[in-house]
PDB file of C-alpha atoms in Angstrom:
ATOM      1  CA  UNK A   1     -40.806-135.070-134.844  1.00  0.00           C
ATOM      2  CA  UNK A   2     -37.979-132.297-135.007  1.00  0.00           C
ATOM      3  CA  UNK A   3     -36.537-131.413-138.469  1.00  0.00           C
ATOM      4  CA  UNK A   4     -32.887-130.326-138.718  1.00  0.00           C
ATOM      5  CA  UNK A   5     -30.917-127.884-141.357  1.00  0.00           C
ATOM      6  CA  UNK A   6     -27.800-130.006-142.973  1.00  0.00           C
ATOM      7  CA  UNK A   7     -25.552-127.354-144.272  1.00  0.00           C
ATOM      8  CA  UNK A   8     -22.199-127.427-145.506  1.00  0.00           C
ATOM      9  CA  UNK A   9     -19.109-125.075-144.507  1.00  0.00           C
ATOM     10  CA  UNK A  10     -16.167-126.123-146.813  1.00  0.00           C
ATOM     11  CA  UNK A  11     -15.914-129.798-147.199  1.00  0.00           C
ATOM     12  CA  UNK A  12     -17.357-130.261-143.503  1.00  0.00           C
ATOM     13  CA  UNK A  13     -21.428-131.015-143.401  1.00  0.00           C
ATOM     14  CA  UNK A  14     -23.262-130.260-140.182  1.00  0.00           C
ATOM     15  CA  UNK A  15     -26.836-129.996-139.510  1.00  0.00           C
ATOM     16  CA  UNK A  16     -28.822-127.593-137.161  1.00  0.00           C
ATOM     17  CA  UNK A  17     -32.333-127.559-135.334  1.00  0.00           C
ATOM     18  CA  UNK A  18     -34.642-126.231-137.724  1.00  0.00           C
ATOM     19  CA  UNK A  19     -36.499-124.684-134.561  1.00  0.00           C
ATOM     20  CA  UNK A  20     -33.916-122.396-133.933  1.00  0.00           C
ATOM     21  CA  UNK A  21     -33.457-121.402-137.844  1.00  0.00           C
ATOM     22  CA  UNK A  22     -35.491-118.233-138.351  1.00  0.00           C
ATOM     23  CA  UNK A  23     -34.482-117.589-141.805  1.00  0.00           C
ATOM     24  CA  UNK A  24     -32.461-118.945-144.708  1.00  0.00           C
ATOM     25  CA  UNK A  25     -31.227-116.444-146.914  1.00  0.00           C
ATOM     26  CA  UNK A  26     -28.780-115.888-150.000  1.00  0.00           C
ATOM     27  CA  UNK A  27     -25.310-114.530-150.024  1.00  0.00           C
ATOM     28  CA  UNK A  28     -25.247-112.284-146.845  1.00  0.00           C
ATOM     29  CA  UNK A  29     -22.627-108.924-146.765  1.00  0.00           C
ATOM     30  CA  UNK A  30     -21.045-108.272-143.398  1.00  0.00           C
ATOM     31  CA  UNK A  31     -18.810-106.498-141.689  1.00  0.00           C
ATOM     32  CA  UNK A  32     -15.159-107.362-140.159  1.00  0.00           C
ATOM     33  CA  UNK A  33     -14.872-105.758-136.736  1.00  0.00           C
ATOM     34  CA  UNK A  34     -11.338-104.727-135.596  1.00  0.00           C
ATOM     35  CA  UNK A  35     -10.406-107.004-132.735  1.00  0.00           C
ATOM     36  CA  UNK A  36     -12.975-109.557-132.587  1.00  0.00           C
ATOM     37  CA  UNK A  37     -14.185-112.246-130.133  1.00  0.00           C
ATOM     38  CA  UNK A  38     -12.655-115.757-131.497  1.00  0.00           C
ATOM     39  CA  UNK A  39     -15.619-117.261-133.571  1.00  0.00           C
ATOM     40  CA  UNK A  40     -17.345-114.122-134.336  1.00  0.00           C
ATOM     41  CA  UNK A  41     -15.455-111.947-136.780  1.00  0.00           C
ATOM     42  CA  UNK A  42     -17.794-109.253-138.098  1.00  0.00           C
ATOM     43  CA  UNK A  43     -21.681-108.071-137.581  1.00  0.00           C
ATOM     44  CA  UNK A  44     -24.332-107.547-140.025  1.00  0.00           C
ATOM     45  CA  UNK A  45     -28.038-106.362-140.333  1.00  0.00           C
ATOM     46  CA  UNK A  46     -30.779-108.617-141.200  1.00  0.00           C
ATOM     47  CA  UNK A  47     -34.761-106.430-140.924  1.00  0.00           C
ATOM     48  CA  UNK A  48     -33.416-103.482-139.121  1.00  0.00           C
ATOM     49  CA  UNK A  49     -31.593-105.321-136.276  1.00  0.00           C
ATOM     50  CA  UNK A  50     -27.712-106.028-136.032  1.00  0.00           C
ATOM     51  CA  UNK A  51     -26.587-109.372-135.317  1.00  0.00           C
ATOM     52  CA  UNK A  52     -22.820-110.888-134.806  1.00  0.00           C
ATOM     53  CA  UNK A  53     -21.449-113.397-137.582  1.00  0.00           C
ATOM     54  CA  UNK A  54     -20.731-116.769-136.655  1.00  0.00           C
ATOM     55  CA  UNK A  55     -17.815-118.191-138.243  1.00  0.00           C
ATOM     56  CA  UNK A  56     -18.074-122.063-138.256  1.00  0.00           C
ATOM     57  CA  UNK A  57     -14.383-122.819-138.705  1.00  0.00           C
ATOM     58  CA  UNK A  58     -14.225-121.752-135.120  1.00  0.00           C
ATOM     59  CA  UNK A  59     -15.760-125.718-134.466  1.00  0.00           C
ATOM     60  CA  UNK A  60     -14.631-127.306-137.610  1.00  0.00           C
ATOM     61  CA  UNK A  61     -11.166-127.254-139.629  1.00  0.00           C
ATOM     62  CA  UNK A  62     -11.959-124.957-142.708  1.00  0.00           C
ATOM     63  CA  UNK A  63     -10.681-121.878-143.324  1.00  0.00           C
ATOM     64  CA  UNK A  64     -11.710-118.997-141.794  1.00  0.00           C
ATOM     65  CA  UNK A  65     -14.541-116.860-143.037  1.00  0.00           C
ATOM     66  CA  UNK A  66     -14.006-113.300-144.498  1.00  0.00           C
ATOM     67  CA  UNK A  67     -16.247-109.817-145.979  1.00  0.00           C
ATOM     68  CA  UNK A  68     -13.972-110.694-149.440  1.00  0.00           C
ATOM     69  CA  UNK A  69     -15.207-113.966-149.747  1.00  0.00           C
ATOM     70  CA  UNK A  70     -19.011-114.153-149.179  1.00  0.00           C
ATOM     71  CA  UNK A  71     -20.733-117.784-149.097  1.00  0.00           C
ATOM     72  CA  UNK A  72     -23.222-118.110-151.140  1.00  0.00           C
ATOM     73  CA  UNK A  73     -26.066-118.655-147.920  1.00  0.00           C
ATOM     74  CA  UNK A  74     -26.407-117.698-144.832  1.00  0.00           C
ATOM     75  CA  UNK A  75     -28.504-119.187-142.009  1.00  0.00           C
ATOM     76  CA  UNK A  76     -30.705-116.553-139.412  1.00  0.00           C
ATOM     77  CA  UNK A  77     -30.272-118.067-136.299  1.00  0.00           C
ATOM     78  CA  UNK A  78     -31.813-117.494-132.598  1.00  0.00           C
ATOM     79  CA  UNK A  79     -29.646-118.426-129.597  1.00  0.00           C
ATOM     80  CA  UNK A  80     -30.332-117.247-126.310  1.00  0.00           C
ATOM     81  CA  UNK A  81     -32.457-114.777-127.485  1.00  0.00           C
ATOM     82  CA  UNK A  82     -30.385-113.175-129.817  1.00  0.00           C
ATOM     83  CA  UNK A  83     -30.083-113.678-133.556  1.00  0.00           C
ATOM     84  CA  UNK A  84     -26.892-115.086-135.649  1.00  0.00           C
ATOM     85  CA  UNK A  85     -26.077-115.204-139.148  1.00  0.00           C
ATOM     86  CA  UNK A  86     -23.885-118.282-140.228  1.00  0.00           C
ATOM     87  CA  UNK A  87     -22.619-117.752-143.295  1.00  0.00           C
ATOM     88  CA  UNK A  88     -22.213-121.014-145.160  1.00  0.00           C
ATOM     89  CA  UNK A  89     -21.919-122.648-148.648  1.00  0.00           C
ATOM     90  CA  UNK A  90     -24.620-125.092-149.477  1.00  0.00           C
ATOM     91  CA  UNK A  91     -28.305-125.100-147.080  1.00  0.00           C
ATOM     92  CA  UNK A  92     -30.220-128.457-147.439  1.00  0.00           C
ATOM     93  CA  UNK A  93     -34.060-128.475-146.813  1.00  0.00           C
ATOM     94  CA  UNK A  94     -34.912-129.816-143.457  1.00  0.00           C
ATOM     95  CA  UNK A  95     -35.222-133.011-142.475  1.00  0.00           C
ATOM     96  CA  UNK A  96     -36.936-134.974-139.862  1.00  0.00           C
ATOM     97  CA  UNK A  97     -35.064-136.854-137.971  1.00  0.00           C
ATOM     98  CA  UNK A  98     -36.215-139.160-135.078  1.00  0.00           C
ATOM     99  CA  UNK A  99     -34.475-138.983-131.733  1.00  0.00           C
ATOM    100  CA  UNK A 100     -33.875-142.632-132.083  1.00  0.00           C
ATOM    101  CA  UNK A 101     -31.763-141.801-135.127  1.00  0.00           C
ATOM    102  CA  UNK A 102     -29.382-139.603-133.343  1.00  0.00           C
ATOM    103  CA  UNK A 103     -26.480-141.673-132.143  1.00  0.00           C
ATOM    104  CA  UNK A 104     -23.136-140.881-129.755  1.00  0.00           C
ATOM    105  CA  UNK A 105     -20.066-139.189-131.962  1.00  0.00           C
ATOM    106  CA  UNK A 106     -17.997-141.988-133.515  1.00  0.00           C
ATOM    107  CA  UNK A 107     -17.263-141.224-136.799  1.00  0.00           C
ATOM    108  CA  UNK A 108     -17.563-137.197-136.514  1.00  0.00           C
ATOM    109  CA  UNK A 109     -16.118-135.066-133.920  1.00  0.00           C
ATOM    110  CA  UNK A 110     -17.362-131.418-133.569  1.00  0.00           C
ATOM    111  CA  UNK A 111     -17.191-129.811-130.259  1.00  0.00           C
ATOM    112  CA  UNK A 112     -20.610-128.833-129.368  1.00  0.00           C
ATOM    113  CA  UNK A 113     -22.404-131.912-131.209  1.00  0.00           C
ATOM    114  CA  UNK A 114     -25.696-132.891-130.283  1.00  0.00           C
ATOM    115  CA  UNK A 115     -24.909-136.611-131.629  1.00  0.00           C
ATOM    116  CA  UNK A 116     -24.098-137.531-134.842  1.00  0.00           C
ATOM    117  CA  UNK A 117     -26.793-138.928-137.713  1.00  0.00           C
ATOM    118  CA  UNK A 118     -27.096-140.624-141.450  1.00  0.00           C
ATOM    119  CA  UNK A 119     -27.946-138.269-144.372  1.00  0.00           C
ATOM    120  CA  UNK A 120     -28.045-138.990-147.903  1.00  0.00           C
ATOM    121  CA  UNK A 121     -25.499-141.651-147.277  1.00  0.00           C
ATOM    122  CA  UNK A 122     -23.101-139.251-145.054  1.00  0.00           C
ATOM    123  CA  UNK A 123     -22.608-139.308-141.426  1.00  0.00           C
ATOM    124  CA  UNK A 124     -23.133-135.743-139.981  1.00  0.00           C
ATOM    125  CA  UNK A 125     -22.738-134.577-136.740  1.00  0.00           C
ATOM    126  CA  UNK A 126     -25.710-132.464-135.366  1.00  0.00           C
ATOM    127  CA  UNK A 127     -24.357-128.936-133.538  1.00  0.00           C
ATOM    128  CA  UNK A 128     -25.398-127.773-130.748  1.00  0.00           C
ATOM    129  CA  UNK A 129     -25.510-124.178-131.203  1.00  0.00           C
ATOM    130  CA  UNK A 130     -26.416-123.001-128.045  1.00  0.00           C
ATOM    131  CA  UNK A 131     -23.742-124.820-126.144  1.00  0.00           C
ATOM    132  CA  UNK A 132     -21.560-123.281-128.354  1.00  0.00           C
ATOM    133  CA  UNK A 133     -22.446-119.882-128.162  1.00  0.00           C
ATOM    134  CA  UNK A 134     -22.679-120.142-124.410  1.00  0.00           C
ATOM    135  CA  UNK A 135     -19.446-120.985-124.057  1.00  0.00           C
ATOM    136  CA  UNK A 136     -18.092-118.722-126.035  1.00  0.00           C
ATOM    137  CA  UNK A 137     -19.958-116.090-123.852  1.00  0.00           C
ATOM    138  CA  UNK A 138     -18.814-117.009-120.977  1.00  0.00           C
ATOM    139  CA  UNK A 139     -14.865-116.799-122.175  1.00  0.00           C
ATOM    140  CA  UNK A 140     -14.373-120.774-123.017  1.00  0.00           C
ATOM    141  CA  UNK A 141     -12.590-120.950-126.551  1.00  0.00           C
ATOM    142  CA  UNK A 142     -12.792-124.018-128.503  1.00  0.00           C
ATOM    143  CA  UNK A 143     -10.495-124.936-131.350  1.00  0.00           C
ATOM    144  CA  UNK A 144     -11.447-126.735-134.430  1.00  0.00           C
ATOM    145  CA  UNK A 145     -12.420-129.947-134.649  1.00  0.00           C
ATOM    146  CA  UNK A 146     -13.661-132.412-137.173  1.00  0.00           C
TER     147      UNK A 146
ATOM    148  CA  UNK B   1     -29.289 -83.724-135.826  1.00  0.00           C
ATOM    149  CA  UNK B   2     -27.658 -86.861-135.556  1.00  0.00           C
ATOM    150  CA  UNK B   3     -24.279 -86.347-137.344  1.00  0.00           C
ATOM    151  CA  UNK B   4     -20.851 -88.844-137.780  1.00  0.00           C
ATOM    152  CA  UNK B   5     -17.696 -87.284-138.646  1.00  0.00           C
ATOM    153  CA  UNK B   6     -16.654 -90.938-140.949  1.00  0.00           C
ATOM    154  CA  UNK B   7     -13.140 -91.832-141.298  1.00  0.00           C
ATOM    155  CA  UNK B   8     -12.633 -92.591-144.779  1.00  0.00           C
ATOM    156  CA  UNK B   9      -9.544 -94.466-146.396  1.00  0.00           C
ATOM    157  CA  UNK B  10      -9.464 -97.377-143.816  1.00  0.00           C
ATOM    158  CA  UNK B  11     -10.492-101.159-144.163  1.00  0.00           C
ATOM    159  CA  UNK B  12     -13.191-100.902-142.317  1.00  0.00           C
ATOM    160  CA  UNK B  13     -16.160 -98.209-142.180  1.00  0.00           C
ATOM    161  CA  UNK B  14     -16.369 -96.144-139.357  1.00  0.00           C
ATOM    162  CA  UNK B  15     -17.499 -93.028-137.603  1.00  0.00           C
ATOM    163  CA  UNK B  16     -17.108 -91.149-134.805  1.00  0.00           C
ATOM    164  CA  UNK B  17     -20.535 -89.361-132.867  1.00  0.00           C
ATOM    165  CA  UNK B  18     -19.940 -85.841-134.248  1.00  0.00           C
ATOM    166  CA  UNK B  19     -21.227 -84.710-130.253  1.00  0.00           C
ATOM    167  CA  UNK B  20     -18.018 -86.406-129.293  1.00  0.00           C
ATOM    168  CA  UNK B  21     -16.182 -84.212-131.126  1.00  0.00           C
ATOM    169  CA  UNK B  22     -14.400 -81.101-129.862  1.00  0.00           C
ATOM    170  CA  UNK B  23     -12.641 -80.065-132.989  1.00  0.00           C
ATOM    171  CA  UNK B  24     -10.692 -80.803-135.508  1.00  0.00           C
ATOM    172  CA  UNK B  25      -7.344 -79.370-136.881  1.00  0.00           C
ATOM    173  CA  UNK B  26      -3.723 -79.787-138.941  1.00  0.00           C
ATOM    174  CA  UNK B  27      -1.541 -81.388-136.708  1.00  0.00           C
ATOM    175  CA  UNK B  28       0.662 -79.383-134.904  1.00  0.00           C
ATOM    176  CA  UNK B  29       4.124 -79.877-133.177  1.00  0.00           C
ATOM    177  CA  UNK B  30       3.070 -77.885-129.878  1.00  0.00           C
ATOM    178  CA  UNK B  31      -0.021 -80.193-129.536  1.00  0.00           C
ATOM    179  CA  UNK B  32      -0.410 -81.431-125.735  1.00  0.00           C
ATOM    180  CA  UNK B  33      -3.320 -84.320-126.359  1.00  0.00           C
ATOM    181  CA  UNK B  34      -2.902 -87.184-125.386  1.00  0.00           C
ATOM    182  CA  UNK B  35      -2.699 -89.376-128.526  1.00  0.00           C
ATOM    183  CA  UNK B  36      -5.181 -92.541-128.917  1.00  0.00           C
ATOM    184  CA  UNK B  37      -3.322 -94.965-131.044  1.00  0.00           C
ATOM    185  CA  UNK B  38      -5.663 -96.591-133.513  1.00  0.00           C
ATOM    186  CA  UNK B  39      -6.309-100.589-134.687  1.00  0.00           C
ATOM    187  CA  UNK B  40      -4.685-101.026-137.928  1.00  0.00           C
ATOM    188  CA  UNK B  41      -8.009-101.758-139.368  1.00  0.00           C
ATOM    189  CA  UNK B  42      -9.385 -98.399-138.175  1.00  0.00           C
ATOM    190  CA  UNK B  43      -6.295 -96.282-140.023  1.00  0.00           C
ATOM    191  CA  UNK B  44      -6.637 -94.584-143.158  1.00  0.00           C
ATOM    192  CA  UNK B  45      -4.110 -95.674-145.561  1.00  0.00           C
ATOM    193  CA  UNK B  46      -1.033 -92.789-145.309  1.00  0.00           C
ATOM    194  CA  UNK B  47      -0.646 -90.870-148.175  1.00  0.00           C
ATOM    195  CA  UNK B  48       2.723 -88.452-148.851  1.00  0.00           C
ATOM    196  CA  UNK B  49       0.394 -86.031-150.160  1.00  0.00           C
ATOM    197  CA  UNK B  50      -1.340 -85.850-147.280  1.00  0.00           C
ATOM    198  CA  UNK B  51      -0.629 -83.910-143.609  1.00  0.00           C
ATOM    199  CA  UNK B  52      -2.932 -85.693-140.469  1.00  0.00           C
ATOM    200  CA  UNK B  53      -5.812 -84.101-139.056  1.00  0.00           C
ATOM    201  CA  UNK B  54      -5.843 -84.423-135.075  1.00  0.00           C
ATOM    202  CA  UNK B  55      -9.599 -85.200-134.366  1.00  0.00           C
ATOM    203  CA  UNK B  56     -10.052 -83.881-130.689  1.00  0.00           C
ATOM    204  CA  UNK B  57     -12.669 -85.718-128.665  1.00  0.00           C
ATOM    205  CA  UNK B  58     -14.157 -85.364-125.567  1.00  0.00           C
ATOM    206  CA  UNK B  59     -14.375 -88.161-122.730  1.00  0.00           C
ATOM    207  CA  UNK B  60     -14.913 -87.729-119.262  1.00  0.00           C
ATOM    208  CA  UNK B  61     -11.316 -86.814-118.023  1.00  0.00           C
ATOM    209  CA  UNK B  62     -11.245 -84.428-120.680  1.00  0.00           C
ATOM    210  CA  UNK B  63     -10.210 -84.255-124.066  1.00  0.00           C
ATOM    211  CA  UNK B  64      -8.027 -87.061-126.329  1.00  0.00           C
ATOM    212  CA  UNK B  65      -6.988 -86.832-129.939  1.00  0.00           C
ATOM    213  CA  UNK B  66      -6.947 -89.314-132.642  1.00  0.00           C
ATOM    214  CA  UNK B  67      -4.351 -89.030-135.637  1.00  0.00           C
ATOM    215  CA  UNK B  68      -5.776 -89.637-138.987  1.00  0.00           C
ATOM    216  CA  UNK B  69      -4.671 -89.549-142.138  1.00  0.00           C
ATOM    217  CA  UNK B  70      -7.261 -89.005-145.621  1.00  0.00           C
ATOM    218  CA  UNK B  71     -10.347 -87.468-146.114  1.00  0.00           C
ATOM    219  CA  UNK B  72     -13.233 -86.978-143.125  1.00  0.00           C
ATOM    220  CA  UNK B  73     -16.867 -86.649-143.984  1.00  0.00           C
ATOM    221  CA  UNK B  74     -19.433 -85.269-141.619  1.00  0.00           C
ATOM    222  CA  UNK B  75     -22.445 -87.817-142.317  1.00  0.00           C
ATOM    223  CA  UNK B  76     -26.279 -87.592-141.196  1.00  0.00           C
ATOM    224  CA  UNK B  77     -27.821 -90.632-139.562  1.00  0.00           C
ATOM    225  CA  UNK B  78     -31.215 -89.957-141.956  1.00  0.00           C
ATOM    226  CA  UNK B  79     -32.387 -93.372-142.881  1.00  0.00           C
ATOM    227  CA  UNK B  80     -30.209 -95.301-140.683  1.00  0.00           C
ATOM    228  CA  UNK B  81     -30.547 -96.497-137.304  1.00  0.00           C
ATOM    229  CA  UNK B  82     -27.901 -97.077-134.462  1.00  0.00           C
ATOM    230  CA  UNK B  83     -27.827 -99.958-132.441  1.00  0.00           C
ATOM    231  CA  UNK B  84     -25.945-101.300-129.853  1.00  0.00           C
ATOM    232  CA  UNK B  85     -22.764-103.678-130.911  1.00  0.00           C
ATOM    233  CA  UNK B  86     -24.066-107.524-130.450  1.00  0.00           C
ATOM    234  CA  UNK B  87     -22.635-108.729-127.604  1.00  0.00           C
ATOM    235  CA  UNK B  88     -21.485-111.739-129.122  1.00  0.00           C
ATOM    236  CA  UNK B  89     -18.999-109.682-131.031  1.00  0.00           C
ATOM    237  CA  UNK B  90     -17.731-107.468-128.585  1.00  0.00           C
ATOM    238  CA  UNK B  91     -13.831-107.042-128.528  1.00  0.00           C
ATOM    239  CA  UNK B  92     -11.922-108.700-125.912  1.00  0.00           C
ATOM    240  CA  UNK B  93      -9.038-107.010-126.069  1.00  0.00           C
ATOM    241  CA  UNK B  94      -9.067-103.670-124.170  1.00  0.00           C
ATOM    242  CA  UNK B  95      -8.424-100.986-126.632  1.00  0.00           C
ATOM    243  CA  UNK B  96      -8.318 -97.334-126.170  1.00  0.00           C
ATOM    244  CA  UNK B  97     -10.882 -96.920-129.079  1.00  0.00           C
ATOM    245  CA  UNK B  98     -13.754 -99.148-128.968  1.00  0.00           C
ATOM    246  CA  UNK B  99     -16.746-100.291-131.604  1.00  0.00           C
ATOM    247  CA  UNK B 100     -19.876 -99.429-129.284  1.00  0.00           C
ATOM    248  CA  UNK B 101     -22.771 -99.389-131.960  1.00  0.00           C
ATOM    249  CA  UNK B 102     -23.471-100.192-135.716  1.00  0.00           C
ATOM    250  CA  UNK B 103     -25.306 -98.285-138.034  1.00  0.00           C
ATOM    251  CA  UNK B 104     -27.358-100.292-140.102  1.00  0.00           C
ATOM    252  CA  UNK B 105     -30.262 -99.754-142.798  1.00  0.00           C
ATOM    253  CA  UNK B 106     -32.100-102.600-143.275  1.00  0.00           C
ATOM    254  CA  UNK B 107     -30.243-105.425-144.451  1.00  0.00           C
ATOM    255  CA  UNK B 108     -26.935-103.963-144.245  1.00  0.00           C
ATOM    256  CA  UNK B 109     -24.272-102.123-141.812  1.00  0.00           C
ATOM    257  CA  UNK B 110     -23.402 -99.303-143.528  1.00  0.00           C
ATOM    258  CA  UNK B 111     -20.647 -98.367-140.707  1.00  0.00           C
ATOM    259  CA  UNK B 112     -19.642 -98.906-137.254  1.00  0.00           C
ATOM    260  CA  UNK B 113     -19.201 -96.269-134.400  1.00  0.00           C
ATOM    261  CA  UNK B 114     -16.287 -95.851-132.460  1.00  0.00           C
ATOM    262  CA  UNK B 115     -15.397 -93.825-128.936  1.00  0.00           C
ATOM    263  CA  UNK B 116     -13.052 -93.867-126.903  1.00  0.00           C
ATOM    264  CA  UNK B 117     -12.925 -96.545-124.012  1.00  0.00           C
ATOM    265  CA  UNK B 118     -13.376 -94.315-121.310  1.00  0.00           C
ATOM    266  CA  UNK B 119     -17.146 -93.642-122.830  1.00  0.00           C
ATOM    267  CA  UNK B 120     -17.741 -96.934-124.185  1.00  0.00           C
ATOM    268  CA  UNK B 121     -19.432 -98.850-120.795  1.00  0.00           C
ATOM    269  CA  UNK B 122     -22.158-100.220-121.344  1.00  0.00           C
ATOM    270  CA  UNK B 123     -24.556 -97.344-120.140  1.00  0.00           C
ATOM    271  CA  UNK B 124     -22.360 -95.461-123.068  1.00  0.00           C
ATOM    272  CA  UNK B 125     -23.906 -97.721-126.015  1.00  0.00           C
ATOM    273  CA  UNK B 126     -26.994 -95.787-124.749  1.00  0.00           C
ATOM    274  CA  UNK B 127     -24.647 -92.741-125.211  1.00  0.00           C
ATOM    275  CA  UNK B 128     -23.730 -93.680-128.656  1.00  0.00           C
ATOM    276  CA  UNK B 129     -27.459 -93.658-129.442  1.00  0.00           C
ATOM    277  CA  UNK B 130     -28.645 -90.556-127.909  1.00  0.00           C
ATOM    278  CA  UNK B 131     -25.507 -88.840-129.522  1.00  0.00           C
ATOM    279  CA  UNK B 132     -26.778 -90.033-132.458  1.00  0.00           C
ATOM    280  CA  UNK B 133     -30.111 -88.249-131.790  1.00  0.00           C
ATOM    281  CA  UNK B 134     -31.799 -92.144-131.731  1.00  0.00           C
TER     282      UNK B 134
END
């Protein structure tokens, strides 16, 4: 059965495939770059490697993540063979979640969901973090959603 | 030796491959360099106390010069190790002086590495790194 991540950025809960999560760790430090690629402000170093910084308000309407205000967790992700870090504010333990459980988007609506699914008595849409990141290297540029 | 001549005063942290550069002097009126101008996130702070410093680098055509105001520190690599900027978060925006690598200790970027666009291809993250001695 796959498990899944729910995490929290702002208000806005989302979960994630626990099989691409290859770490959860504390508050992360990072690194604004001048310039940067919408959705990917900054870079930091997790054991010896650098990896870019997803910022999740690119797919959901929060504000915008910055060095000055770390979140208290971050999220090691691997996309396309490359590691992410996600900053966010609250990580859940995983979950397992049957793929009859995972219904169409009707009462969420993040680009890039997977289908949406009931947790602890909240509806949360699952992302689908490769889609996302693939569009966003190949030049597509979503805007927030909810 | 790998070697950075680091920029200090600005936003962000950042360093230039000391290989990359030619010299470095007190700005002067009857200099003929072309000028790179500079993201506002890469200047130093301006200070009246303060003349700039024209940081001459070399780049295939020949040589270009960066402005900067504050204090520049020639910094070793020891301990640290360059790596190419994740694609992911690779600028868009042409600029004429690009992030092409990150130097990072373990679990932290302690500054990233800028040249100028004409060296920053891809084959010049690999560059970066062997003018970093990596």
């Amino acid at each position: 059965m796959p498990y899944f991540i729910p995490l929290r950025f702002g208000s806005t809960w989302l979960a994630l495939a626990a099989d691409s999560v290859a770490q959860i760790l504390g508050q992360l430090r990072w690194m604004r770059l001048p310039a940067p690629p919408t959705g990917f402000p900054g870079v930091a170093a997790w054991r010896g490697r650098a990896m870019s910084v997803l910022d999740l308000s690119l797919l959901v309407a929060e504000p915008p993540l910055t060095p000055e205000s770390p979140r208290a967790r971050a999220i090691i992700a691997q996309v396309h063979g490359s590691y992410l870090a996600i900053p966010a504010d609250e990580v859940q333990e995983a979950v397992p979640i049957e793929k009859s459980e995972i219904r169409a988007s009707h009462v969420t609506n993040l680009q890039h969901s997977l289908g949406e699914v009931s947790l602890k008595e909240r509806v949360i849409p699952i992302l689908d973090l490769a889609q996302a990141v693939s569009e966003q290297l190949t030049g597509t540029r979503p805007g927030p959603g909810r | 030796m790998s070697a950075f001549v680091r920029v200090c005063g600005a936003k962000i942290a950042w360093a230039i491959p000391a290989a990359r550069v030619v010299r470095i002097v007190r700005e002067a009126p009857a200099a003929q360099l072309e000028l790179l101008p500079l993201d506002a996130e890469l200047a130093p702070a301006t200070s009246d106390d303060e003349s700039a410093q024209l940081v001459v680098l070399r780049h295939p055509d020949g040589e270009q010069a960066l402005r900067l105001y504050g204090r520049l520190e020639i910094t070793k690599a020891e301990g640290l190790t360059i790596v190419p900027l994740p694609e992911l978060c690779r600028p868009t925006e042409q600029a004429a002086l690009v992030i092409t690598a990150v130097a990072i200790s373990e679990d932290e970027v302690r500054f990233l590495i800028a040249e100028p666009a004409a060296c920053a291809s891809a084959q010049h993250v690999g560059k970066a790194q062997e003018l970093a001695g990596q």
